[in-house]
CSV table of C-alpha atoms in Angstrom, one decimal:
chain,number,residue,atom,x,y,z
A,9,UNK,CA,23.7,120.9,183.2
A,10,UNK,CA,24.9,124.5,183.8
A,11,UNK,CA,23.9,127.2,182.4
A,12,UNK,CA,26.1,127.2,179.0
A,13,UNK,CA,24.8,123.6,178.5
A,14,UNK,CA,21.3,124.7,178.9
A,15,UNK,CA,21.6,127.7,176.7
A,16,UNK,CA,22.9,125.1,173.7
A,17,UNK,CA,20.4,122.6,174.3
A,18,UNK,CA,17.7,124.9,174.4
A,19,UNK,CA,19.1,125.9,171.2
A,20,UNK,CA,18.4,122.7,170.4
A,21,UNK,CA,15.0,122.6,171.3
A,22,UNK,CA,14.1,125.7,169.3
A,23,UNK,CA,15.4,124.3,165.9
A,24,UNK,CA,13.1,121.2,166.7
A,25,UNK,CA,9.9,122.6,167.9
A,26,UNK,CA,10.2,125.8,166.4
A,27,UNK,CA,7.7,127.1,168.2
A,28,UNK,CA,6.4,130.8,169.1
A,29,UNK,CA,6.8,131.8,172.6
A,30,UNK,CA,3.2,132.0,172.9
A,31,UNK,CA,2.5,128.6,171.4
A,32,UNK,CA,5.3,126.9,173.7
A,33,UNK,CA,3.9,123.9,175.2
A,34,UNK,CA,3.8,124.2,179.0
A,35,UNK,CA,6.6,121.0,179.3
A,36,UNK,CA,8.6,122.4,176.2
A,37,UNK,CA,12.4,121.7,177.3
A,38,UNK,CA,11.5,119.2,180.0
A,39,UNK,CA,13.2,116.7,177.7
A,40,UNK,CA,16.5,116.4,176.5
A,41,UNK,CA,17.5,114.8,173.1
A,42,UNK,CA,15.5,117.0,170.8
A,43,UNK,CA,17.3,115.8,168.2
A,44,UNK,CA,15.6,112.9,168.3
A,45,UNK,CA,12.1,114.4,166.7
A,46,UNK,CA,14.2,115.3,163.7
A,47,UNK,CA,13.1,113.4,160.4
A,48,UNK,CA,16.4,112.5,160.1
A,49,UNK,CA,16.9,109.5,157.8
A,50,UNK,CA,13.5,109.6,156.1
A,51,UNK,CA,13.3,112.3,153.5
A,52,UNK,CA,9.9,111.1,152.0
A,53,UNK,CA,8.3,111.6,155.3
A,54,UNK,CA,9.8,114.8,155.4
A,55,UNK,CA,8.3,115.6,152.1
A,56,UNK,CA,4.9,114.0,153.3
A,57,UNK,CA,4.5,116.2,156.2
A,58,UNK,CA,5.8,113.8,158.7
A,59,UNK,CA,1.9,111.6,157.8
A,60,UNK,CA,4.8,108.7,157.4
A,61,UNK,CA,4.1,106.0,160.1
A,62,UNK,CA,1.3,103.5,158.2
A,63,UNK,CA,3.4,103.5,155.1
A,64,UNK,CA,6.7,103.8,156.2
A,65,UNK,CA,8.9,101.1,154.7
A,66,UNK,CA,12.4,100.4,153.3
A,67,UNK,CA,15.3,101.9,155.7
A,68,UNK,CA,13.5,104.5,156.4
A,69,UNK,CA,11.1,102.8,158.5
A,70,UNK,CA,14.0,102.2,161.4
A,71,UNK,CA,13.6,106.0,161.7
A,72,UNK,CA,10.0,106.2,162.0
A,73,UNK,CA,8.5,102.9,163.0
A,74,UNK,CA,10.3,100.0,162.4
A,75,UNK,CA,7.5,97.6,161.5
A,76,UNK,CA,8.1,98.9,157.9
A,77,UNK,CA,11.3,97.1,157.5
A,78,UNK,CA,9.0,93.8,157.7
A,79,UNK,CA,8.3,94.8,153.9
A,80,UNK,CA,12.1,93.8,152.4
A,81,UNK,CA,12.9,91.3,150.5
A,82,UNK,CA,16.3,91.9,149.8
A,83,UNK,CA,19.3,93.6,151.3
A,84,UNK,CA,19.0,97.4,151.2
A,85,UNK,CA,21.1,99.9,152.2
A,86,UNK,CA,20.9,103.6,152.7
A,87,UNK,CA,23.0,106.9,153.3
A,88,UNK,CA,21.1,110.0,153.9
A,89,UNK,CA,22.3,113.7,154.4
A,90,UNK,CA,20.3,116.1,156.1
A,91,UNK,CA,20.9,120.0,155.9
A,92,UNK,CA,18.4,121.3,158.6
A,93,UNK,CA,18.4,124.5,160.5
A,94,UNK,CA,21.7,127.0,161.7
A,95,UNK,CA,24.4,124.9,160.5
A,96,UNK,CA,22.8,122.0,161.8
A,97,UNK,CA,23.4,118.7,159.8
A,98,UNK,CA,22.7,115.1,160.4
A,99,UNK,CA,24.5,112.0,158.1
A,100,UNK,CA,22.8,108.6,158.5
A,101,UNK,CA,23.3,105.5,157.8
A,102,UNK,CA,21.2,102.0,157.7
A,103,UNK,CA,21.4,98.8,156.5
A,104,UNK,CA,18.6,95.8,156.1
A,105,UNK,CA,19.5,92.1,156.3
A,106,UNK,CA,16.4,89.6,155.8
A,107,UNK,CA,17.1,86.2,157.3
A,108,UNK,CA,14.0,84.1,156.5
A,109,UNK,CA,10.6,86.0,157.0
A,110,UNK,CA,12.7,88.2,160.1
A,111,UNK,CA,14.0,91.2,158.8
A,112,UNK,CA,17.5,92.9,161.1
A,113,UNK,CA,17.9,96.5,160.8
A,114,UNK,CA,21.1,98.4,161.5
A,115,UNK,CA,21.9,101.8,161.1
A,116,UNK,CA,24.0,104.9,163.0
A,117,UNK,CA,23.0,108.7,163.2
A,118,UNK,CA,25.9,111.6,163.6
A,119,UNK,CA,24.5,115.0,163.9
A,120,UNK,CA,26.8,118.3,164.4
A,121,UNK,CA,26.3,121.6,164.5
A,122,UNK,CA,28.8,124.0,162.9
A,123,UNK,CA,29.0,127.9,162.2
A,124,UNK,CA,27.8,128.2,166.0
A,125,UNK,CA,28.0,131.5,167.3
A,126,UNK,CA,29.0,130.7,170.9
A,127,UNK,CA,28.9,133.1,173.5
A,128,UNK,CA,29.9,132.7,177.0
A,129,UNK,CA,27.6,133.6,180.0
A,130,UNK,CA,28.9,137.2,179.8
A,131,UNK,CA,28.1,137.2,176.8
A,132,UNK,CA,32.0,137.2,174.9
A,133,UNK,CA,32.4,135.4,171.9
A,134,UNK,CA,34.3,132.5,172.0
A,135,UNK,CA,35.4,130.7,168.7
A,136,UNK,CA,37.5,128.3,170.1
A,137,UNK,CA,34.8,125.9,171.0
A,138,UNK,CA,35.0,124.5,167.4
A,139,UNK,CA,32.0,121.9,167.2
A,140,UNK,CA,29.6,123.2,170.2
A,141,UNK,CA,27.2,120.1,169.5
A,142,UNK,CA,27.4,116.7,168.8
A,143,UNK,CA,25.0,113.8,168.5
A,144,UNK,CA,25.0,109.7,167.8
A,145,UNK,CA,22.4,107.5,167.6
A,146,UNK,CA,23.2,103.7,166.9
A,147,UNK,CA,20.0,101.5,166.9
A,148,UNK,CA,19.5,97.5,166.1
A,149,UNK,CA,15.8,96.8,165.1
A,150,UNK,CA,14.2,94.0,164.5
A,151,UNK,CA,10.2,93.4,162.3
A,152,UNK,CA,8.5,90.7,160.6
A,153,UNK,CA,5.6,90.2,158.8
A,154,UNK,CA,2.5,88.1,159.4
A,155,UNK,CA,-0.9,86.8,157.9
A,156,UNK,CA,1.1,87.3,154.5
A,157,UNK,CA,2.4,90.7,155.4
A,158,UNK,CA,-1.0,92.0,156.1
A,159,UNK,CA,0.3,92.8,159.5
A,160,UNK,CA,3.7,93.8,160.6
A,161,UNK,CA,5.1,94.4,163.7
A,162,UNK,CA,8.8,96.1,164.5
A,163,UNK,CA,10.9,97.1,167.4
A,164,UNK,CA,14.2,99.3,167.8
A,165,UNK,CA,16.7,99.7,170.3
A,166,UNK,CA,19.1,102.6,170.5
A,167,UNK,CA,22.4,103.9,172.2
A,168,UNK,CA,21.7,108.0,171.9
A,169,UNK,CA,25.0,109.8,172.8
A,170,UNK,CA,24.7,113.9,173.2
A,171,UNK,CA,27.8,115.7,173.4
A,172,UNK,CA,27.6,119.7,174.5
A,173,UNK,CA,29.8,121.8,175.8
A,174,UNK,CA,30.0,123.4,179.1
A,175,UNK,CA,32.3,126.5,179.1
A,176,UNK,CA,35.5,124.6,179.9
A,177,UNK,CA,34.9,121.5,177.6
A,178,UNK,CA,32.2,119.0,176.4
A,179,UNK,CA,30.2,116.8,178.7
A,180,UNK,CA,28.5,113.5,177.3
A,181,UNK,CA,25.4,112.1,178.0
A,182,UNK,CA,24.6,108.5,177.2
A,183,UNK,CA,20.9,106.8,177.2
A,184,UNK,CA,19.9,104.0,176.1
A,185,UNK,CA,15.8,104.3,174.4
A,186,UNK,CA,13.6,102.0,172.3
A,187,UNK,CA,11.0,102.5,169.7
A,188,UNK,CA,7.9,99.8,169.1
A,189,UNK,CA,5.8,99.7,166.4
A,190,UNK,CA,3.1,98.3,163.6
A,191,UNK,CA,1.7,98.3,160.6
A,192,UNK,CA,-1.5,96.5,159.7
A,193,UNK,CA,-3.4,96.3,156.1
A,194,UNK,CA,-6.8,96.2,156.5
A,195,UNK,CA,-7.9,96.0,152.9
A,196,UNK,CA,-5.3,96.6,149.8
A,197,UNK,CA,-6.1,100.5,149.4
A,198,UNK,CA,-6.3,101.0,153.2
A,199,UNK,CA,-3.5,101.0,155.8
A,200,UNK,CA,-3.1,101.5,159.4
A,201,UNK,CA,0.2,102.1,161.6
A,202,UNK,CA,1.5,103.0,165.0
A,203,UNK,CA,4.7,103.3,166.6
A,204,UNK,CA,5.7,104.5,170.3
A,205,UNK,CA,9.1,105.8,170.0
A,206,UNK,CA,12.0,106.8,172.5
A,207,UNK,CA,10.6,104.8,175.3
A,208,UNK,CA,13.1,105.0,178.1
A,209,UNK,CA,13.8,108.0,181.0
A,210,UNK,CA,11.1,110.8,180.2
A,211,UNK,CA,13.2,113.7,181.4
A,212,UNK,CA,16.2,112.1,178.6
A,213,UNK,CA,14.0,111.1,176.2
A,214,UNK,CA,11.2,112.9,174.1
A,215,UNK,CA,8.9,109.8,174.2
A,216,UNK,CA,6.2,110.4,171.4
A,217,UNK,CA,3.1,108.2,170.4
A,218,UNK,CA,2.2,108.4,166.5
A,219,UNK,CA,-0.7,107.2,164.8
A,220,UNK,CA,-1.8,107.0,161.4
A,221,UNK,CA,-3.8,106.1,158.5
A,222,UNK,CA,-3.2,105.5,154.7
A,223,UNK,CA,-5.5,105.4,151.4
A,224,UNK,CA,-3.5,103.8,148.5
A,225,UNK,CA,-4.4,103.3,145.2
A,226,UNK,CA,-1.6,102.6,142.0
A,227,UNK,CA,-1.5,106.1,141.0
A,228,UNK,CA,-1.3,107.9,144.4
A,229,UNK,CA,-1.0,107.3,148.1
A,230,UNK,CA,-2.9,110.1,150.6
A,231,UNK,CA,-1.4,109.4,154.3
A,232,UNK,CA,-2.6,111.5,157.5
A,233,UNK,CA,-0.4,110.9,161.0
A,234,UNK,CA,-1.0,112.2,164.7
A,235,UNK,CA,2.1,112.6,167.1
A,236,UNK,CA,2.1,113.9,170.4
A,237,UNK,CA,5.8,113.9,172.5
A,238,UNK,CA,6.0,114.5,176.1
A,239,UNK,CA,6.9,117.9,175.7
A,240,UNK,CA,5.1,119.0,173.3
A,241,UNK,CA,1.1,119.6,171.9
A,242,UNK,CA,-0.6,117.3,169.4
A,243,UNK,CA,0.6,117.6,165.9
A,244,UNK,CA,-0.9,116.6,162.7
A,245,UNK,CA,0.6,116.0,159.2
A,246,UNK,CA,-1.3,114.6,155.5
A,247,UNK,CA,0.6,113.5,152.6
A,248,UNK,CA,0.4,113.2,148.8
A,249,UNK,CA,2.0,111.0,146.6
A,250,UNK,CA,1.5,110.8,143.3
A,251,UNK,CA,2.7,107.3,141.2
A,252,UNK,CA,4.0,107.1,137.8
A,253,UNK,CA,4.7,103.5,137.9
A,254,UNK,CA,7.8,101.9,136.5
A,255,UNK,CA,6.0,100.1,133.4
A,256,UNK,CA,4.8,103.3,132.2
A,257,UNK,CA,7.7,105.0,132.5
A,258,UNK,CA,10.0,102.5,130.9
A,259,UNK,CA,13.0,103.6,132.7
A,260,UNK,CA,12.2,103.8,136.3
A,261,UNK,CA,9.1,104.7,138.9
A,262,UNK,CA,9.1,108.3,139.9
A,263,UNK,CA,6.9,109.9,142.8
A,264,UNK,CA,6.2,113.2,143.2
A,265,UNK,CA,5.3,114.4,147.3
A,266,UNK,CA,3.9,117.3,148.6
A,267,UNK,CA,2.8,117.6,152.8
A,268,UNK,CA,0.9,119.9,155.2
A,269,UNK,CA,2.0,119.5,159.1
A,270,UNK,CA,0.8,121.8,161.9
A,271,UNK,CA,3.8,123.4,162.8
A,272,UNK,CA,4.1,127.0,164.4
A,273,UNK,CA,4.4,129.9,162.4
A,274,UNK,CA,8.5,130.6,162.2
A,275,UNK,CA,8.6,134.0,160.4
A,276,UNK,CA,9.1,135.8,156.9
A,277,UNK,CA,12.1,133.7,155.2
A,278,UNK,CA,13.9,137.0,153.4
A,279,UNK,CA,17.4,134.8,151.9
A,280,UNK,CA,16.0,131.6,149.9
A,281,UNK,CA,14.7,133.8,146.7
A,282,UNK,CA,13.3,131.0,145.6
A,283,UNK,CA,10.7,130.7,148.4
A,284,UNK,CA,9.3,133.9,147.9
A,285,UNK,CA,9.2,132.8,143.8
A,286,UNK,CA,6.8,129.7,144.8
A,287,UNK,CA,5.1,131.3,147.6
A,288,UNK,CA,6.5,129.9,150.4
A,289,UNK,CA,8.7,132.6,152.3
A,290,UNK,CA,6.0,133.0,155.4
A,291,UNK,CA,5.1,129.5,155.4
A,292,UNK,CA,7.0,126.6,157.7
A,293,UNK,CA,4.0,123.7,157.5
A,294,UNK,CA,4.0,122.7,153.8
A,295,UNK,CA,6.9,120.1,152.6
A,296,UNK,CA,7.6,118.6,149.1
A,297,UNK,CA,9.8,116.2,147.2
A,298,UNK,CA,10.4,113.1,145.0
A,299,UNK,CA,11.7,109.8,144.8
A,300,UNK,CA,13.2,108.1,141.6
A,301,UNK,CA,13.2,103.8,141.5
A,302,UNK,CA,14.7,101.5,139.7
A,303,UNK,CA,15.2,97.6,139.5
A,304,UNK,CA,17.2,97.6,136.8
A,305,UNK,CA,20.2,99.4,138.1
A,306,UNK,CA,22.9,97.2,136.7
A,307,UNK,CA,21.2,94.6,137.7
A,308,UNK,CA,20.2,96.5,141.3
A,309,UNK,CA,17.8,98.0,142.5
A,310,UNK,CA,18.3,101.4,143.6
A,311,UNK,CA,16.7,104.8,144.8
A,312,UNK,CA,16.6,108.7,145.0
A,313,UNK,CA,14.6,110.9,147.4
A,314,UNK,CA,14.6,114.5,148.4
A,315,UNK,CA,12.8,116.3,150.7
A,316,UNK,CA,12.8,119.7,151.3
A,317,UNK,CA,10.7,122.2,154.3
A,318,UNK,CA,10.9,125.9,154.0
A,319,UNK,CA,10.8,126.8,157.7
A,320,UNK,CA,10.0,130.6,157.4
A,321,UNK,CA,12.6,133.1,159.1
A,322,UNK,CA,14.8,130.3,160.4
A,323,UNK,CA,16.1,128.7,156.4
A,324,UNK,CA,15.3,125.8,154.8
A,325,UNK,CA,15.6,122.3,155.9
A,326,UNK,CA,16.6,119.6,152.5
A,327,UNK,CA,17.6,116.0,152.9
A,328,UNK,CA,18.2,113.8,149.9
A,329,UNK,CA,18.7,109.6,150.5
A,330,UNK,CA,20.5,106.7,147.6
A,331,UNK,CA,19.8,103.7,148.8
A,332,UNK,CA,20.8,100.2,146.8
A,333,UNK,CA,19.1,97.2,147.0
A,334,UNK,CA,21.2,93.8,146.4
């Protein structure tokens, strides 16, 4: 890369570690596709502080660890949007196709930056670069279930395109990466999961290990994770869900999410009034959200989740998912 490529891509890196200079991991920026440790596609682990990879299920698993898909039992599929950080959005999409006890999972990932203020490397503003940054991932996974789902086991491959530009136009970078991963119920209120994800060229690739444990009762889930990439320190993240269950409600099942993750301190957020009003505005480590369920969608099942994750001086990141089950 030269050095306008670099100075994007370490944009890049910023918006996904936000980090503080002095808590910049000594391999931060070693590897490219930072994109890639977005939450992208998975609101509710958004909401859950990332603690998302022993209960991860639906189409959101084939974001976080693909053994989760080996829960389905019927078609599903999902659109996502997510609003992130400095223009930065990502629109997903995934599908799930059981066919017997195996479960295929399909889905595509197009990111973009826009609003980018581009500067050359004297430092002139240039605002016919239109859409600086562009990213694609397109993944096929496969899971399935065994010892009557008790244990679960997943894997993904992906195509991961990056398109930046380099002063005279855009260069693309193609890589090919897989995730592996599984889930294993050890007794009905206690779950355990892993997943190694973006396995493929460590200098392309953020390859990250995450581990995790879940208590789960009817009424609420409590989920803790640990994730360590490449090119960055060891994280942590715990989870709440609360469960109003569908027969009480009558009408549908409604969770309510709130998560803690050990992210560095991004600054005072001074624009989102409605930080400062819940106490949030110096804060980028606590998340929350919901998720509405129904079976009885005209005869479907469908769903609602949001997620949202103040991140200090640098905005607010939201992301709300519909998925339909048929």
């Amino acid at each position: 890369m030269n050095k306008l490529n670099i100075a994007v891509a370490g944009l890049l890196i910023c918006i996904g570690c936000v980090a503080q200079a002095e808590g910049i991991h000594r391999n931060a920026g070693t590897s490219a596709g930072a994109f890639l440790k977005l939450n992208a596609g998975a609101p509710r682990a958004q909401a859950l502080g990332n603690a998302f990879v022993s209960v991860a299920d639906g189409p959101e698993a084939l974001f976080w660890n693909p053994a989760g898909a080996a829960s389905a039992t019927s078609r599903e599929v999902q659109f996502t949007y997510l609003d992130y950080l400095q223009g930065y959005k990502a629109r997903t999409l995934a599908y799930l196709q059981p066919i017997g006890k195996t479960i295929i999972g399909l889905s595509v990932n197009y990111m973009d930056m826009d609003n980018f203020d581009f500067r050359d490397e004297y430092g002139h503003l240039n605002p016919e670069v239109g859409v600086p940054v562009q990213n694609f991932v397109g993944s096929v996974s496969i899971a399935r279930g065994f010892i009557n789902q008790k244990l679960q086991i997943g894997g993904t491959a992906k195509y991961v395109t990056e398109r930046l530009y380099n002063g005279q136009g855009h260069n693309y970078y193609d890589n090919v990466g897989f995730d592996a991963g599984a889930k294993l119920r050890v007794v009905n209120w206690l779950g355990l999961g892993g997943a190694i994800v973006n396995i493929g060229d460590k200098d392309e690739m953020p390859r990250g290990l995450r581990l995790g444990a879940d208590l789960n009762t009817r009424y609420f889930t409590i989920s803790g994770e640990y994730m360590k990439y490449v090119d960055d320190k060891i994280r942590y993240g715990v989870g709440l869900e609360v469960h109003i269950p569908e027969d009480l409600l009558q009408v549908a099942r409604f969770d309510l999410r709130v998560g803690y993750y050990t992210r560095d301190n991004t600054g005072i957020n001074t624009e989102d009034s409605w930080v400062k009003q819940v106490g949030l505005e110096e804060t980028s480590r606590v998340s929350f959200g919901f998720g509405i369920y129904s079976g009885e969608l005209f005869g479907y099942g469908a769903s609602l989740d949001y997620g949202v994750t103040p991140f200090g001086a640098l905005g607010t990141s939201q992301q709300l998912a519909i998925s339909l089950q048929f």
